[in-house]
Amino acid sequence: MPTSTPVNEGAPRRLRADAERNRARVLNAARELFAERGAHVSMDEVARLAEVGIGTLYRHFPTKEAMVEAASQQRYGEILTYYRTVCAEVPEPVRALRMLLTRIAEVEVRDRGFASVVVEGTLGSAGPRSDLRADLEAEIVELTDRARASGDIRPEVTGTDVLCLTSGLTAVIQRRAGDWDRYLDIMLLGLSTP
Amino acid sequence: MPTSTPVNEGAPRRLRADAERNRARVLNAARELFAERGAHVSMDEVARLAEVGIGTLYRHFPTKEAMVEAASQQRYGEILTYYRTVCAEVPEPVRALRMLLTRIAEVEVRDRGFASVVVEGTLGSAGPRSDLRADLEAEIVELTDRARASGDIRPEVTGTDVLCLTSGLTAVIQRRAGDWDRYLDIMLLGLSTP
Amino acid sequence: MPTSTPVNEGAPRRLRADAERNRARVLNAARELFAERGAHVSMDEVARLAEVGIGTLYRHFPTKEAMVEAASQQRYGEILTYYRTVCAEVPEPVRALRMLLTRIAEVEVRDRGFASVVVEGTLGSAGPRSDLRADLEAEIVELTDRARASGDIRPEVTGTDVLCLTSGLTAVIQRRAGDWDRYLDIMLLGLSTP
Amino acid sequence: MPTSTPVNEGAPRRLRADAERNRARVLNAARELFAERGAHVSMDEVARLAEVGIGTLYRHFPTKEAMVEAASQQRYGEILTYYRTVCAEVPEPVRALRMLLTRIAEVEVRDRGFASVVVEGTLGSAGPRSDLRADLEAEIVELTDRARASGDIRPEVTGTDVLCLTSGLTAVIQRRAGDWDRYLDIMLLGLSTP
DNA sequence: GATGAATGAGGTTTCATTCAT
DNA sequence: AATGAATGAAACCTCATTCAT
């Protein structure tokens, strides 16, 4: 079972109230802008939308990359929270898996375009995985194990396979958002015992 | 049936021999560089690797985007040629489909990283589709129709569904190259009649 | 004879004990950092090494320049103290001069790189001279006068000449630290009566 | 005898006429601005004075540091040219040495403030020496050897000693320009046989 | 047609200084 | 008095594109 990290959105230290608020504003601005305009959003634009000086932005995140990473973490945190509060209750693993993947898809749809900023860091990709992403992936793997154990999916299907399909799912949303439920149906069919 | 465009890599008019050669050099350089370094390759670098002046490069392609688009076309042309010379002979549509998708995957693996440059224009995505991409997609749709007709895949599966899954396939290669054959297996299983 | 300023490191008024301690911490941090990394040290770094908030730093010194100036003063104070406690006893002016210059060199070696921060304000330079620097220069001039009077150095040598050579001495240490004693030898030879 | 490098101001390749002209304009602008305002001159300002786009400036010199280095080289080239055309004729080594040092001083006076930009790279300093600087230093060393051989300066004086004094000379000019001839007199006295 | 020098808007990042807590 | 978060001007540098040679 994955380590039950408390999902605190990654703020490393205790911050003054206003600092915490600014951090959140920046992260939201970043998510919003990336979501709608893809990768080529400038730091100045993020700062402007967050109504924060550019210096403040850099105080919170030493680098553009760091900021993107943090926004990314935030999204994983959101999904994890959902999973732990809702899916965890569901007894049938395949149903829980479908719920989780659906949630992932919904977040992806909402933040469409965000993914293109972090291709190297998207769910299921290779490359160094951040804390919350690792946790989320661990949950998926575990769910797969349970589903296999209960005989709901084919015995040769591994957790890695499901991560791989998940990765495809988010990409499909980025490219042809409307069709993602068809994708999900077909993939789950491909996994299930006949 | 798809319009049977001759696959001549998109050169619009008769060019002097050396001009044609330069065009090809540029396109290859672009493909190579994008493949290995992803999106942030400059026009100067492309020109340098192509051993061509930057001015020459711009004579052939008015814009960076146009150049990327052309390189993209080249790749689709390559796949189309393969399809028309090899797959078209194969009588069983599902086998032909698997062959085609495998070829697509192989090209994708070879040019790994290229996709990240043209997210907006990859196979199966929404957005304006170029000539050769449209042709290729049409072939996939047609193959799907034949497979459905022959009862090899489920009756409710549409050509669009397969395009959608194909789009996921290329994305998976970009993100976790090693697993693409598992993806293909599961996907085809999901499509097939039980 | 130079005005006998008490060498109290320039703290203008009675400060609370902890304030005084903070002032000293900042000054030491500044000296240390400038010494080892030259000019491009930020105020934040100074504050961090001093274990003091940046605000506190600015309470003590209204400006970076002011802080540098104060650190500079501190160094002159150190040399003056040495001079007044040790050299002043020495009866032969040339020997006293050599001792003083040696001390200056030693401090310069210890704080190598510091000089590059205060080029405009180094010993013997033009530009507005601070209190303690003025005092130190006055001592050098006076020592020169005594040496000339006692016939140890050439009659046409002025105090200004020696200041000028001293200025060269500190520069040489900054640029080729190892050779400063050769410089001193040759310089004193050039001053002395044949 | 130092290798007789032709003094071509360091332009590495054949350039188009206009490029060569721009290169020179930039270098002159840089020298002028650094001379009058010291180190904190921005690249934009240099470009503006040179009446050249900022991009052009960076095409010629990939880095601010590289540009400073090139301007520095130019100055050494200037001095070397003088040395080779004028001093080399003079039979008495000490007189030639004084002429050379005087020239160095004059250039330093003209470009006052320039030195502060390149402390790490000034004549006689430690650190990686550029081609022309190395050549110039070699000339100084050779001159010293000849002067020692002819008995004009003390037998224990080395070329290194003279480099060291030269380094002091340029620093003195930076700090108290007016007095440099006194410095030169005294130092040469210190070197000479009694 | 080909070349590569020139352009300059715009990107990321730093840092001295101010001010709310 | 002390703190450290916030500020934003300005620095350096990149790169798609234009144009003189």
PDB file of C-alpha atoms in Angstrom, chain C residues 81-171:
ATOM      1  CA  THR C  81      45.043  50.521  16.302  1.00  0.00           C
ATOM      2  CA  TYR C  82      48.034  48.422  15.421  1.00  0.00           C
ATOM      3  CA  TYR C  83      49.970  51.479  14.387  1.00  0.00           C
ATOM      4  CA  ARG C  84      49.224  53.421  17.520  1.00  0.00           C
ATOM      5  CA  THR C  85      49.959  50.599  19.863  1.00  0.00           C
ATOM      6  CA  VAL C  86      52.996  49.138  18.162  1.00  0.00           C
ATOM      7  CA  CYS C  87      54.652  51.295  15.512  1.00  0.00           C
ATOM      8  CA  ALA C  88      54.415  54.494  17.461  1.00  0.00           C
ATOM      9  CA  GLU C  89      57.009  53.147  19.864  1.00  0.00           C
ATOM     10  CA  VAL C  90      59.604  52.484  17.184  1.00  0.00           C
ATOM     11  CA  PRO C  91      62.160  55.279  17.062  1.00  0.00           C
ATOM     12  CA  GLU C  92      63.505  54.840  13.490  1.00  0.00           C
ATOM     13  CA  PRO C  93      60.893  56.215  11.087  1.00  0.00           C
ATOM     14  CA  VAL C  94      61.825  54.002   8.136  1.00  0.00           C
ATOM     15  CA  ARG C  95      61.535  50.880  10.226  1.00  0.00           C
ATOM     16  CA  ALA C  96      58.189  52.067  11.534  1.00  0.00           C
ATOM     17  CA  LEU C  97      57.072  52.767   7.986  1.00  0.00           C
ATOM     18  CA  ARG C  98      58.039  49.304   6.863  1.00  0.00           C
ATOM     19  CA  MET C  99      56.167  47.809   9.807  1.00  0.00           C
ATOM     20  CA  LEU C 100      53.072  49.800   8.999  1.00  0.00           C
ATOM     21  CA  LEU C 101      53.133  48.920   5.320  1.00  0.00           C
ATOM     22  CA  THR C 102      53.665  45.292   6.190  1.00  0.00           C
ATOM     23  CA  ARG C 103      50.625  45.385   8.403  1.00  0.00           C
ATOM     24  CA  ILE C 104      48.581  46.999   5.669  1.00  0.00           C
ATOM     25  CA  ALA C 105      49.708  44.276   3.318  1.00  0.00           C
ATOM     26  CA  GLU C 106      48.785  41.539   5.762  1.00  0.00           C
ATOM     27  CA  VAL C 107      45.288  42.867   6.223  1.00  0.00           C
ATOM     28  CA  GLU C 108      44.981  43.197   2.480  1.00  0.00           C
ATOM     29  CA  VAL C 109      46.054  39.617   1.986  1.00  0.00           C
ATOM     30  CA  ARG C 110      43.598  38.385   4.572  1.00  0.00           C
ATOM     31  CA  ASP C 111      40.747  40.272   2.955  1.00  0.00           C
ATOM     32  CA  ARG C 112      41.901  39.670  -0.583  1.00  0.00           C
ATOM     33  CA  GLY C 113      39.134  40.589  -2.961  1.00  0.00           C
ATOM     34  CA  PHE C 114      37.707  43.119  -0.564  1.00  0.00           C
ATOM     35  CA  ALA C 115      39.596  45.853  -2.322  1.00  0.00           C
ATOM     36  CA  SER C 116      37.799  45.188  -5.591  1.00  0.00           C
ATOM     37  CA  VAL C 117      34.594  46.250  -3.919  1.00  0.00           C
ATOM     38  CA  VAL C 118      35.871  49.596  -2.806  1.00  0.00           C
ATOM     39  CA  VAL C 119      38.273  50.614  -5.532  1.00  0.00           C
ATOM     40  CA  GLU C 120      37.000  54.130  -5.288  1.00  0.00           C
ATOM     41  CA  GLY C 121      37.677  54.171  -1.613  1.00  0.00           C
ATOM     42  CA  THR C 122      40.960  52.379  -1.110  1.00  0.00           C
ATOM     43  CA  LEU C 123      43.864  53.666   0.785  1.00  0.00           C
ATOM     44  CA  GLY C 124      45.636  56.370  -1.048  1.00  0.00           C
ATOM     45  CA  SER C 125      43.050  56.804  -3.774  1.00  0.00           C
ATOM     46  CA  ALA C 126      41.466  60.077  -4.704  1.00  0.00           C
ATOM     47  CA  GLY C 127      37.789  60.490  -3.925  1.00  0.00           C
ATOM     48  CA  PRO C 128      36.161  61.411  -0.640  1.00  0.00           C
ATOM     49  CA  ARG C 129      38.141  59.885   2.165  1.00  0.00           C
ATOM     50  CA  SER C 130      36.447  58.606   5.233  1.00  0.00           C
ATOM     51  CA  ASP C 131      37.480  59.612   8.708  1.00  0.00           C
ATOM     52  CA  LEU C 132      39.648  56.692   9.594  1.00  0.00           C
ATOM     53  CA  ARG C 133      41.206  56.458   6.180  1.00  0.00           C
ATOM     54  CA  ALA C 134      42.108  60.113   6.419  1.00  0.00           C
ATOM     55  CA  ASP C 135      43.677  59.484   9.794  1.00  0.00           C
ATOM     56  CA  LEU C 136      45.676  56.583   8.508  1.00  0.00           C
ATOM     57  CA  GLU C 137      46.885  58.557   5.548  1.00  0.00           C
ATOM     58  CA  ALA C 138      47.857  61.348   7.849  1.00  0.00           C
ATOM     59  CA  GLU C 139      49.980  58.947   9.856  1.00  0.00           C
ATOM     60  CA  ILE C 140      51.750  57.809   6.730  1.00  0.00           C
ATOM     61  CA  VAL C 141      52.435  61.363   5.665  1.00  0.00           C
ATOM     62  CA  GLU C 142      53.763  62.215   9.063  1.00  0.00           C
ATOM     63  CA  LEU C 143      55.999  59.176   9.125  1.00  0.00           C
ATOM     64  CA  THR C 144      57.348  60.214   5.752  1.00  0.00           C
ATOM     65  CA  ASP C 145      58.093  63.677   7.007  1.00  0.00           C
ATOM     66  CA  ARG C 146      59.991  62.288   9.947  1.00  0.00           C
ATOM     67  CA  ALA C 147      61.942  59.925   7.736  1.00  0.00           C
ATOM     68  CA  ARG C 148      62.893  62.728   5.394  1.00  0.00           C
ATOM     69  CA  ALA C 149      63.898  64.907   8.300  1.00  0.00           C
ATOM     70  CA  SER C 150      66.142  62.213   9.689  1.00  0.00           C
ATOM     71  CA  GLY C 151      67.774  61.824   6.266  1.00  0.00           C
ATOM     72  CA  ASP C 152      66.700  58.260   5.753  1.00  0.00           C
ATOM     73  CA  ILE C 153      64.790  58.920   2.567  1.00  0.00           C
ATOM     74  CA  ARG C 154      65.522  61.255  -0.319  1.00  0.00           C
ATOM     75  CA  PRO C 155      64.775  64.932   0.265  1.00  0.00           C
ATOM     76  CA  GLU C 156      62.446  65.276  -2.716  1.00  0.00           C
ATOM     77  CA  VAL C 157      60.141  62.454  -1.614  1.00  0.00           C
ATOM     78  CA  THR C 158      56.774  63.712  -0.377  1.00  0.00           C
ATOM     79  CA  GLY C 159      54.095  62.129   1.768  1.00  0.00           C
ATOM     80  CA  THR C 160      51.911  62.051  -1.312  1.00  0.00           C
ATOM     81  CA  ASP C 161      54.520  59.937  -3.067  1.00  0.00           C
ATOM     82  CA  VAL C 162      54.368  57.347  -0.358  1.00  0.00           C
ATOM     83  CA  LEU C 163      50.591  57.298  -0.369  1.00  0.00           C
ATOM     84  CA  CYS C 164      50.764  56.708  -4.060  1.00  0.00           C
ATOM     85  CA  LEU C 165      53.151  53.794  -3.677  1.00  0.00           C
ATOM     86  CA  THR C 166      51.012  52.375  -0.883  1.00  0.00           C
ATOM     87  CA  SER C 167      48.070  52.445  -3.182  1.00  0.00           C
ATOM     88  CA  GLY C 168      50.101  50.414  -5.658  1.00  0.00           C
ATOM     89  CA  LEU C 169      51.028  47.979  -2.906  1.00  0.00           C
ATOM     90  CA  THR C 170      47.443  47.092  -2.084  1.00  0.00           C
ATOM     91  CA  ALA C 171      46.619  46.709  -5.764  1.00  0.00           C
TER      92      ALA C 171
END
